[in-house]
Coordinates of C-alpha atoms in Angstrom, one line a residue:
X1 CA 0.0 0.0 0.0
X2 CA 1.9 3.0 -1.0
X3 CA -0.4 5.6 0.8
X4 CA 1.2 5.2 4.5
X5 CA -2.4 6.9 5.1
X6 CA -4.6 5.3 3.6
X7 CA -6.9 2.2 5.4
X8 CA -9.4 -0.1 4.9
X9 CA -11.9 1.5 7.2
X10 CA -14.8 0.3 4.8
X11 CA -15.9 -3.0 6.6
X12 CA -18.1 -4.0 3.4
X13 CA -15.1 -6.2 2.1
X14 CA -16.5 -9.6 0.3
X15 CA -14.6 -12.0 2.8
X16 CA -12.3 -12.8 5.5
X17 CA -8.2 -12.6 5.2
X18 CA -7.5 -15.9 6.8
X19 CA -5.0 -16.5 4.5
X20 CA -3.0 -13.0 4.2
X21 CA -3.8 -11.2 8.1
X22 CA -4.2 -7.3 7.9
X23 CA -3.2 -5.2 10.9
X24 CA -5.8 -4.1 13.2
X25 CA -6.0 -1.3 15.9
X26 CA -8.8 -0.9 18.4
X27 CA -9.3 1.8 20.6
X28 CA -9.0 0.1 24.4
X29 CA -9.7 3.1 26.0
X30 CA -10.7 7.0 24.8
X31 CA -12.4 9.3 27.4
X32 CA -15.7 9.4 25.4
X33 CA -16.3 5.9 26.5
X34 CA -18.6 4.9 23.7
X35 CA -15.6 5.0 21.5
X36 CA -14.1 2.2 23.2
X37 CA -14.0 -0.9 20.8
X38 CA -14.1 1.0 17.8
X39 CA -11.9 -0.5 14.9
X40 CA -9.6 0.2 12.0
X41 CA -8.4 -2.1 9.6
X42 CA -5.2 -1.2 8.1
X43 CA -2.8 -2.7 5.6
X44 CA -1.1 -6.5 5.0
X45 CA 2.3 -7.2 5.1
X46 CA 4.1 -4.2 3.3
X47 CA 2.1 -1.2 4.2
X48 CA 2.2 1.1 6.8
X49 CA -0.2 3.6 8.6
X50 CA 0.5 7.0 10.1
X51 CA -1.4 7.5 13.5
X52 CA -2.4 10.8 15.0
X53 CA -5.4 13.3 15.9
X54 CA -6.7 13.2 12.6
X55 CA -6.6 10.1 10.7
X56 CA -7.1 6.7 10.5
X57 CA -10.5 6.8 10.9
X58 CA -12.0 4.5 13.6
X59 CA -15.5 2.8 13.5
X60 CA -17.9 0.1 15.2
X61 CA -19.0 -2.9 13.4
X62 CA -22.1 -2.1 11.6
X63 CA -22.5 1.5 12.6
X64 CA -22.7 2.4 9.2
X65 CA -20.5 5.5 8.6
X66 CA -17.1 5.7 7.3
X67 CA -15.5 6.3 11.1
X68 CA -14.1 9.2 13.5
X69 CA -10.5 10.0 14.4
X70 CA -9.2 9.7 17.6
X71 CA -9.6 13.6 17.9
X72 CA -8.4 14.3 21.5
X73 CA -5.7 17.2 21.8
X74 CA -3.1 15.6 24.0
X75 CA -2.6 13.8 20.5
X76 CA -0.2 15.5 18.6
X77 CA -0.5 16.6 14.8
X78 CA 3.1 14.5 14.2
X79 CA 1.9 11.2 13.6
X80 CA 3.3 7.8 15.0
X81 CA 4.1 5.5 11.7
X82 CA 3.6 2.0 11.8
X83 CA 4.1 -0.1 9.4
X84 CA 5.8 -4.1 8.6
X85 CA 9.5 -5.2 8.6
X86 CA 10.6 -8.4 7.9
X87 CA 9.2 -11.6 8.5
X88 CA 5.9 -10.1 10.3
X89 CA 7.2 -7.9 12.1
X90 CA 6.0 -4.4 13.4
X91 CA 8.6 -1.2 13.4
X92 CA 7.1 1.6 15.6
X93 CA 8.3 5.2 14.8
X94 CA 7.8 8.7 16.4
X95 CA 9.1 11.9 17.1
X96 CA 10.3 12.3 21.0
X97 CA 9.3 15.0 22.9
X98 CA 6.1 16.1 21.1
X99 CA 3.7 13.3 22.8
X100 CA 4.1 10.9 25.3
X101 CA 4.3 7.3 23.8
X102 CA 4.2 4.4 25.7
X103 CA 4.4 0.8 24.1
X104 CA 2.9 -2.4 26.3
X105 CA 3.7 -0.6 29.2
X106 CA 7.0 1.2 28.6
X107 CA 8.1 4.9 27.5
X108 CA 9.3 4.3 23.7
X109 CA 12.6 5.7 22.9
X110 CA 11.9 7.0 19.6
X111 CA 11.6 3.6 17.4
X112 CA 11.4 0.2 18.7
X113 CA 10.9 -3.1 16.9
X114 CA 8.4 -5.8 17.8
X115 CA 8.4 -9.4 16.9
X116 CA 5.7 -11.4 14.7
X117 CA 4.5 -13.7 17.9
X118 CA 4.8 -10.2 19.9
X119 CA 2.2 -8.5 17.5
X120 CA 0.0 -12.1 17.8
X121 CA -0.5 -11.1 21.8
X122 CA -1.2 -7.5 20.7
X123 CA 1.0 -3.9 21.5
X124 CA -0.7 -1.9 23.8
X125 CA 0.0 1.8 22.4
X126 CA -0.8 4.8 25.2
X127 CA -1.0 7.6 23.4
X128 CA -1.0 11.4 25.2
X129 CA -1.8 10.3 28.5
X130 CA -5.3 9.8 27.2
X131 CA -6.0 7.2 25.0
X132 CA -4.9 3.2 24.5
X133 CA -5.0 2.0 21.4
X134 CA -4.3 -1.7 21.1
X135 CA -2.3 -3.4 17.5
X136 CA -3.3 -6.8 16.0
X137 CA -3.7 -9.1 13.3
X138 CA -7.6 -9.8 12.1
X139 CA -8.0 -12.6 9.9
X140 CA -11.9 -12.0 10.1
X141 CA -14.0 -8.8 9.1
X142 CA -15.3 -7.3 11.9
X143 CA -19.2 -7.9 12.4
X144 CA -21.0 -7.0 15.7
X145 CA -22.2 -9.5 18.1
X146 CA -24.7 -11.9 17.4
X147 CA -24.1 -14.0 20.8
X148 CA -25.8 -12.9 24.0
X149 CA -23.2 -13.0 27.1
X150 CA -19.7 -13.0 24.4
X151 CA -18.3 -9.5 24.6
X152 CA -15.3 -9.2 22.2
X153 CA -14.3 -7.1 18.5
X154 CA -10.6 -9.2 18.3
X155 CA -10.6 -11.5 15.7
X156 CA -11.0 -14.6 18.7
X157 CA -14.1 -13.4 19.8
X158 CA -15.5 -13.3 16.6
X159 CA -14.3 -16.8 15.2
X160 CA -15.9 -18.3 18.8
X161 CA -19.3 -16.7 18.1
X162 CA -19.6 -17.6 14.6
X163 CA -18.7 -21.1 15.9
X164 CA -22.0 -20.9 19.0
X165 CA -24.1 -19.7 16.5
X166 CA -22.8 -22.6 13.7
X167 CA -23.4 -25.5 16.3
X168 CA -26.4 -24.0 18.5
X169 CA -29.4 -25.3 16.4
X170 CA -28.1 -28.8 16.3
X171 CA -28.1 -31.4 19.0
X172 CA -24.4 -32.2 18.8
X173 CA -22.7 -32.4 21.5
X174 CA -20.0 -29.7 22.0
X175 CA -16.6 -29.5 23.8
X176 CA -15.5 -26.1 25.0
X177 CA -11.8 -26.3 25.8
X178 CA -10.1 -23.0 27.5
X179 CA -8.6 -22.0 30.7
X180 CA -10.1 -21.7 33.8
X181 CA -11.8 -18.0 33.5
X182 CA -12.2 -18.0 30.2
X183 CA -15.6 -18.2 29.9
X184 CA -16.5 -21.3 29.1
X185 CA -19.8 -21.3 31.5
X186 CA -21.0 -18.3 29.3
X187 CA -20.4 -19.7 25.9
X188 CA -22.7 -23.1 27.1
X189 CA -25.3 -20.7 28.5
X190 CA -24.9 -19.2 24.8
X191 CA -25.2 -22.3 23.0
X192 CA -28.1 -23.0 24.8
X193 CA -29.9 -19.8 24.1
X194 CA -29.4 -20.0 20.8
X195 CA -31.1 -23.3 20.5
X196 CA -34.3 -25.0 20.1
X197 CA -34.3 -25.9 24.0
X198 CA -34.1 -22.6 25.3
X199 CA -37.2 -23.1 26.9
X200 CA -35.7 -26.1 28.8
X201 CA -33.5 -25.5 32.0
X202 CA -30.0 -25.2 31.2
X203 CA -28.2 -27.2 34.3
X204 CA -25.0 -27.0 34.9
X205 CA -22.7 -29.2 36.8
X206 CA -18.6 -29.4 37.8
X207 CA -17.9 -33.2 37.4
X208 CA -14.7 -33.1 39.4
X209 CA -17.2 -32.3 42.4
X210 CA -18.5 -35.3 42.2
X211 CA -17.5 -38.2 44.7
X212 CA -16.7 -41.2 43.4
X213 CA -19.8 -43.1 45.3
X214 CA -22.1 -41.0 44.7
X215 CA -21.2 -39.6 40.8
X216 CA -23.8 -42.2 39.2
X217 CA -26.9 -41.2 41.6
X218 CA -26.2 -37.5 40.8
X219 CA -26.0 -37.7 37.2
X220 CA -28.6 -40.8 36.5
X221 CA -30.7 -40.3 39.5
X222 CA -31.7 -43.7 41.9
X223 CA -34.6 -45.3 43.2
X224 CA -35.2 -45.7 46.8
X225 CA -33.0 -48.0 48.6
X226 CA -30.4 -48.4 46.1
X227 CA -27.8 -47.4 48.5
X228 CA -26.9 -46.7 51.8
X229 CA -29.0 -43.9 53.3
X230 CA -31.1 -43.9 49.8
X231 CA -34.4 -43.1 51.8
X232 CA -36.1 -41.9 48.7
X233 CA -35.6 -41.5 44.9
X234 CA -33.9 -38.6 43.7
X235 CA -33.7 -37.4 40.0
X236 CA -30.4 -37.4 38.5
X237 CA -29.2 -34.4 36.4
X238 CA -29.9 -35.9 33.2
X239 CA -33.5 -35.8 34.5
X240 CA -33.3 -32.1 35.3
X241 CA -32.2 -30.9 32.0
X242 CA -34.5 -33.1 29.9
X243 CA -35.4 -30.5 26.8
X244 CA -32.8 -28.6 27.9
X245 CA -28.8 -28.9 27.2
X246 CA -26.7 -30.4 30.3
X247 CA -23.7 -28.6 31.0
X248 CA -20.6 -31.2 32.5
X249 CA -17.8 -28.6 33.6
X250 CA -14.6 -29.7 34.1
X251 CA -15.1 -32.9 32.4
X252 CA -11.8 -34.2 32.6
X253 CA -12.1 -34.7 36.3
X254 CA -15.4 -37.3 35.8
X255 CA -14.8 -40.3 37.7
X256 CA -13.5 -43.6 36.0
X257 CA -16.7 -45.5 37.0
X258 CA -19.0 -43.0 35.0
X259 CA -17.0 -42.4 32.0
X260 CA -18.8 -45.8 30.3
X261 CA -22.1 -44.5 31.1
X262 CA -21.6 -41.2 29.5
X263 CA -20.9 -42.8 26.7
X264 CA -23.4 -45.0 26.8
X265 CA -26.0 -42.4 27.0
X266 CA -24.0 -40.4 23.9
X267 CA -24.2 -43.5 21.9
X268 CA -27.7 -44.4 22.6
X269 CA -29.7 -41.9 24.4
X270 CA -30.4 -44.3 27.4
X271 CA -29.1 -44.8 31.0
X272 CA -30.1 -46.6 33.7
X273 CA -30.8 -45.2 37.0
X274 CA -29.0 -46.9 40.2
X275 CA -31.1 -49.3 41.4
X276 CA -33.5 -49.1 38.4
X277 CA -35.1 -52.1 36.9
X278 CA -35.6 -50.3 33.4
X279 CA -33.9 -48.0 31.1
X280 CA -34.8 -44.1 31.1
X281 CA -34.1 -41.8 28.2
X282 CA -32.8 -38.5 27.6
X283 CA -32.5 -36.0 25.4
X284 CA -30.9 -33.3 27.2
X285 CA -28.3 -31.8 25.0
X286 CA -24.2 -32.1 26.2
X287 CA -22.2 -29.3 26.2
X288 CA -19.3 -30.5 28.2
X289 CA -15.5 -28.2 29.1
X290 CA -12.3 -28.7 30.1
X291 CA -9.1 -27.3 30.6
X292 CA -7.3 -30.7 30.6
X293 CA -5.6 -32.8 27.6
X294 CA -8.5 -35.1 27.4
X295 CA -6.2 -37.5 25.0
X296 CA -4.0 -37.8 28.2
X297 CA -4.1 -38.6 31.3
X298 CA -6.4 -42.3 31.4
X299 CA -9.2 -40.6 30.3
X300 CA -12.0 -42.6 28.0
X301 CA -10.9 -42.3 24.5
X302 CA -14.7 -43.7 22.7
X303 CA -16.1 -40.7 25.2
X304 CA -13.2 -38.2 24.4
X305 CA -14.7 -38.9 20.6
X306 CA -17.7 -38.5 21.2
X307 CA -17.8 -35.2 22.9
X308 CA -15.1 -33.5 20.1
X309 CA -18.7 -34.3 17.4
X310 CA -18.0 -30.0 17.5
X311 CA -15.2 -28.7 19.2
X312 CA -14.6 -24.8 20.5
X313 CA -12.0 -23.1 21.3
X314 CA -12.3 -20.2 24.4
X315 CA -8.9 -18.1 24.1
X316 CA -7.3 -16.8 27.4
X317 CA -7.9 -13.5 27.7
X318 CA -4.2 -12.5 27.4
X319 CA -4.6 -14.1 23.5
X320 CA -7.5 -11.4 22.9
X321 CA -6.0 -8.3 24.3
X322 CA -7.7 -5.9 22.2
X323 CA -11.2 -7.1 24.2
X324 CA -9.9 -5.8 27.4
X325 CA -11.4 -1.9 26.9
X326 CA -14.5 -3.3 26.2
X327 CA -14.7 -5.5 29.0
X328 CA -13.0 -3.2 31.4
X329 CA -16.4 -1.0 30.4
X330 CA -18.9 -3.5 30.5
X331 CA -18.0 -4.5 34.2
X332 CA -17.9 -1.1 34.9
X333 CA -20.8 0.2 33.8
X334 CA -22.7 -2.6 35.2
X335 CA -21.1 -2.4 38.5
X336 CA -21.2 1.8 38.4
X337 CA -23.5 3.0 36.0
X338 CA -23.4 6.5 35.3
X339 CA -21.0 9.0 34.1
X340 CA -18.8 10.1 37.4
X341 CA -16.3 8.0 37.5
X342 CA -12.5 8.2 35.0
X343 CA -9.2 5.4 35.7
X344 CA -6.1 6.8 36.0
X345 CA -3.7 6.5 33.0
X346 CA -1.1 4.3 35.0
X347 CA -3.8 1.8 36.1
X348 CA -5.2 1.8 33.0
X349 CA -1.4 0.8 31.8
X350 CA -1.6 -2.1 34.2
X351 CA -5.0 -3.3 33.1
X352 CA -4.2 -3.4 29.6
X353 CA -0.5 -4.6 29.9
X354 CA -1.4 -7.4 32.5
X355 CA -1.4 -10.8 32.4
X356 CA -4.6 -12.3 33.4
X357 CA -3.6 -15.3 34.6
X358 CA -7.2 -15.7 36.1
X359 CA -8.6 -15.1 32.4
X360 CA -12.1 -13.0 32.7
X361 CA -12.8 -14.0 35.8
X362 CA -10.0 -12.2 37.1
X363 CA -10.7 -9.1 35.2
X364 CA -14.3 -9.0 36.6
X365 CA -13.2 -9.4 40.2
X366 CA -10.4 -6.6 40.0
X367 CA -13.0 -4.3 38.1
X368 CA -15.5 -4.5 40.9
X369 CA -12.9 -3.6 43.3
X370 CA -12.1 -0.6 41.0
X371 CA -15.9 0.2 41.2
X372 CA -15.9 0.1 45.0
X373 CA -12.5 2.7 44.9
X374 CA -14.4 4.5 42.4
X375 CA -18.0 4.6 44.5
X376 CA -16.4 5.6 47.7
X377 CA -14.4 8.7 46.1
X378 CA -10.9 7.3 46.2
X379 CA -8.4 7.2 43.9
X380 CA -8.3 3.0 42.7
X381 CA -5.6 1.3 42.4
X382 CA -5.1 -2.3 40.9
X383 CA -3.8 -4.7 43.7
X384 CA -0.7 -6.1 43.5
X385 CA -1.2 -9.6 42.3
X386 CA -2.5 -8.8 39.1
X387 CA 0.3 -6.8 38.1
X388 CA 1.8 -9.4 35.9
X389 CA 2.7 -7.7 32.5
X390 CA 3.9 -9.9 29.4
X391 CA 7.5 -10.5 29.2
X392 CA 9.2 -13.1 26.7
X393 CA 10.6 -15.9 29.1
X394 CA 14.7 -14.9 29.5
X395 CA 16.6 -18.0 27.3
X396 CA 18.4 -20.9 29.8
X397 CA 22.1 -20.5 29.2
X398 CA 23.6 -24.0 27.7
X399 CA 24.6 -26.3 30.5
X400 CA 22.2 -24.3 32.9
X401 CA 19.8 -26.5 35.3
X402 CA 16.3 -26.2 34.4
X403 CA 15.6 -25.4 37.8
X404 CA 17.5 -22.6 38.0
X405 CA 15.6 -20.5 35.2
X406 CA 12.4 -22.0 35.8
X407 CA 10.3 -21.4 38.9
X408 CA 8.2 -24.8 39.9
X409 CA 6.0 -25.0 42.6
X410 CA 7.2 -27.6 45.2
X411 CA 5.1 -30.6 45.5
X412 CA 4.4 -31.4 48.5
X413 CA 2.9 -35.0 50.3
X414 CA -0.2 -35.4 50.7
X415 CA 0.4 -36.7 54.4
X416 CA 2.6 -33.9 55.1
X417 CA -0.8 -31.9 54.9
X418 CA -2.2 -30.8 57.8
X419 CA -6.3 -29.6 58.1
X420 CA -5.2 -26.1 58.6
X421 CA -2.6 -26.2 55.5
X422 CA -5.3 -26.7 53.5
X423 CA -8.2 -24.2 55.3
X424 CA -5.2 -21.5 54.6
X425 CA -4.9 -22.4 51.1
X426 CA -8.3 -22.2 50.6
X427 CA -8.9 -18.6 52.3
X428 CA -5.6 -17.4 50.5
X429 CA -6.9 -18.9 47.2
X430 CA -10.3 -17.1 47.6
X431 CA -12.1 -20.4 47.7
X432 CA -10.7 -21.6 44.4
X433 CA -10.0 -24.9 44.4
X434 CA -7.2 -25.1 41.1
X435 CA -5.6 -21.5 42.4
X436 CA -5.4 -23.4 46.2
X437 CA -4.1 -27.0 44.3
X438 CA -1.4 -24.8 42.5
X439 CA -0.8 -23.4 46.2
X440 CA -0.6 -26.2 47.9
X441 CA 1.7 -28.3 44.9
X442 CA -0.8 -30.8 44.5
X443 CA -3.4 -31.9 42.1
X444 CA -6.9 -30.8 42.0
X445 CA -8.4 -34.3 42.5
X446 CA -6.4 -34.7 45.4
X447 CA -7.5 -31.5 46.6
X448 CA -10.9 -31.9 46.3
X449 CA -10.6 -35.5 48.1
X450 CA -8.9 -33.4 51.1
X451 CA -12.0 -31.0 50.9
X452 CA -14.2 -34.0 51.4
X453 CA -12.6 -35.5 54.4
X454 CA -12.1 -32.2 56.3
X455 CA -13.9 -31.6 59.6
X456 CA -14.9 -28.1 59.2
X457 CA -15.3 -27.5 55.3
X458 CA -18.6 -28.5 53.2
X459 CA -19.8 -28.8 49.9
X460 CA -23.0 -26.3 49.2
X461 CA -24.9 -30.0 48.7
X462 CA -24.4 -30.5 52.5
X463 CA -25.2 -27.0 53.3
X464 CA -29.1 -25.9 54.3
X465 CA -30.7 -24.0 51.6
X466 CA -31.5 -21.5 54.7
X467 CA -28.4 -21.2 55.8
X468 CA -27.1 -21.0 52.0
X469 CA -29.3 -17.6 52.1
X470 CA -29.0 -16.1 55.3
X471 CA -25.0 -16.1 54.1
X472 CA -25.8 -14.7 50.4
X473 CA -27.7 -11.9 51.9
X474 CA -24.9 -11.1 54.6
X475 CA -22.2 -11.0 52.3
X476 CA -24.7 -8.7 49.6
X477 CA -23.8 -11.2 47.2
X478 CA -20.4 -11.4 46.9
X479 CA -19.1 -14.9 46.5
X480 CA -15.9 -14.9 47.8
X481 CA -17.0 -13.3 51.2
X482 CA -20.0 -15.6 51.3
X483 CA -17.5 -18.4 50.5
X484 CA -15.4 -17.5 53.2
X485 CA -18.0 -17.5 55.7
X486 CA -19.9 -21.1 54.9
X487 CA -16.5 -22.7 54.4
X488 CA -17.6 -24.2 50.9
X489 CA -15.4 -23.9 47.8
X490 CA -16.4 -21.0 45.6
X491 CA -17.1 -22.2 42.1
X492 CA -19.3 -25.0 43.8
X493 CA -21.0 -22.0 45.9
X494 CA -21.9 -20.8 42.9
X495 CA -23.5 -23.2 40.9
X496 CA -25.7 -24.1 43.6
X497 CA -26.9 -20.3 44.2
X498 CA -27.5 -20.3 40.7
X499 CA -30.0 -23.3 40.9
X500 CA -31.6 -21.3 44.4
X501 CA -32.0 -18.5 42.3
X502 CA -29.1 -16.4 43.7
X503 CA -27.6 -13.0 41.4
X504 CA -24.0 -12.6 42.3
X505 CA -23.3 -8.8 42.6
X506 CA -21.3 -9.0 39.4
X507 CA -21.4 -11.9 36.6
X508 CA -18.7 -13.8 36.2
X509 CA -17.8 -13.5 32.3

């Protein structure tokens, strides 16, 4: 593109790029908020683009004009060029002194150089003090959203929903696979919207809550008597979400013994409840997740098959960076609606340039704690532990111990394990049973068999409903807190609210 100017701002283009990426900026943060997300395609490998007040021209997915310029003042005349070098690469060029530039967190000394994988994560660009702008490859045209729950312009986001909404009218069953945080919970819920059994429950479940005597009764229901303390029949899951779709979280932790009879009902539509002297039927539609290998690890390969009929991928959030404005300001908004409230352009820096090891989730929770800051008239910060910008891993010198460049948690014996090792993992962890395995330098499984065995912590199952609510309404909501105070891991905590009817303060994404 010989223009350095010129862009393809015009999102009426016949079909996607998959095979020749063009480079991407979306504005992650401007101080007319409704700006944030807006979009510029620019030019494939050999073109460049000038940035500043006045051009390119930014737009949102089917808003139906040609786009705005950034516009704010602290942006100077003198534009920042960008444009390709070699082998995918991104050169970054300005003149110091007339605006502050700041590139994925650091003051740029005039021209700096960024690597093909480093443009893949996306370059956060602070521009002025005012505005974050963030640089990346789309390989898809930008459309708006046509998934409820899925907020996201990056080319990720878009390549997920188009999958939902591909899959969502069939009965397939689909495997979501993505990090814990991800929002893998959300894309089932959207699956399930979008389908012909929205008007059946959606019920969700975490299988590696399940005890190993008592998976099959959960999931397949029993009759009375068919084990001990059986005093009456009880519906199984697959029960509760006939005509609906059954969600199996964390899939990769389902016991041994009920693999086979997930398959069985995959293959055939029929399972037997314990105790039963008949076959039942369902036809709740599977939607299952993990964040596990499922080709490792023991697990049932003829099951493993059956779930991949339709397989999704959920990025990490630190794979979609240019989403983070537009979450930031969802979970904002919804937290504290109104107009009265600005960040702070080095917390802003941190947000943009973190790591997110806790995926959306993460994000959510630190925003609400902005929200309060912001609510009570101080100045918020970000804490501490979410501080974690991007940095390429430093090389091991030749001959150099593994263990010496690379930190490992410690694992530790289970016996060495004392009750109150693992109640002070738990409160550090926030309840989260993989952040307080991780902690702890044990596996999840194992954790959750500790959690079991423990004298003073419970599973929501084993916890009143009353009791359940009298908590909820103490803490105002806020699952952590109310966590905290039944003793009861979190993400179990809230499931089970969700099937008493329980809002959280703030959605998880």
């Amino acid at each position: 593109m010989s223009d350095p100017d010129a862009t393809l701002t015009s999102y009426g283009m016949a079909e996607d790029f998959a095979s020749a990426p063009v480079l991407g900026i979306t504005v992650l943060w401007h101080p007319q908020r409704e700006r944030i997300g807006e979009q510029m395609l620019g030019p494939a490998a050999g073109g460049a683009i000038a940035l500043n007040r006045f051009a390119p021209l930014f737009a949102r997915a089917g808003a139906g004009h040609e786009g705005t310029p950034l516009g704010e003042r602290s942006i100077t005349r003198e534009p920042v060029h960008v444009r390709f070098v070699a082998e995918g690469g991104i050169q970054i060029d300005h003149v110091r002194g007339k605006m502050g530039l700041e590139l994925n967190g650091r003051p740029s000394n005039g021209t700096d150089r960024f690597t093909a994988s480093e443009l893949e994560r996306g370059i956060v660009i602070g521009l002025g003090s005012q505005i974050f702008v963030c640089l990346h490859l789309m390989r898809s045209l930008p459309r708006a959203a046509n998934v409820p729950g899925l907020i996201g312009v990056g080319d990720g986001a878009i390549k997920m929903r188009d999958a939902i909404a591909q899959v969502a009218g069939t009965s397939m069953p689909v495997l979501l696979l993505g990090e814990t945080g991800s929002g893998k919970e959300v894309a089932a819920q959207a699956i399930h919207t979008l389908s012909g059994r929205r008007n059946g429950r959606f019920v969700a479940i975490n299988m590696a809550t399940l005890s190993e005597s008592l998976a099959a009764a959960e999931l397949f229901g029993a009759v009375k008597g068919a084990y001990t303390g059986a005093t009456s029949g009880r519906r199984g899951w697959f029960a509760e979400a006939e005509d609906g779709t059954l969600f199996l979280d964390e899939v990769g932790d389902t016991p041994a013994s009920v693999q086979a009879m997930l398959l069985r009902v995959l293959e055939s539509g029929e399972y037997r409840p314990l105790g039963a002297g008949a076959d039942a039927r369902s036809n709740a539609r599977i939607v299952a997740a993990t964040d596990q290998d499922l080709g490792e690890g023991g697990f049932n390969q003829a099951l493993r098959r059956r779930l991949e009929a339709f397989v999704i991928r959920v990025p990490a959030l630190r794979e979609r960076r240019e989403d983070i404005g537009v979450l930031v300001r969802h979970f904002l908004e919804a937290e504290a609606p109104g107009d009265g409230w600005s960040l702070p352009f080095e917390l802003l820096s941190q947000v943009f340039n973190g790591d997110w090891p806790g995926n959306v989730r993460q994000l959510a929770h630190a925003m609400r704690r902005v929200a309060l800051d912001l609510q009570a008239g101080n100045v918020p910060v970000l804490e501490q532990s979410v501080m974690m910008p991007v940095v390429e891993p430093a090389p091991v010198p030749a001959g150099a111990a593994a263990s010496a460049s690379v930190s490992r948690p410690v694992r530790r014996k289970v016996s060495e394990l004392s009750d109150d090792d693992l109640l002070e993992a738990m409160e550090k962890s926030q309840w989260q049973i993989l952040a307080a395995s991780k902690a702890l330098g044990i596996s999840r499984p194992t954790v959750y068999k500790l959690l079991e065995a423990h004298p003073r912590i419970r599973f929501p199952a084993n916890i009143s409903e009353e009791e359940i609510r009298a908590a909820w309404e103490a803490c105002e909501g806020d699952l952590q807190r109310c966590a905290s105070r039944l003793m009861t891991p979190a993400e179990a905590l809230r499931r089970h609210a969700g099937l008493l009817g329980l809002a959280q303060t703030i959605e998880d994404a």
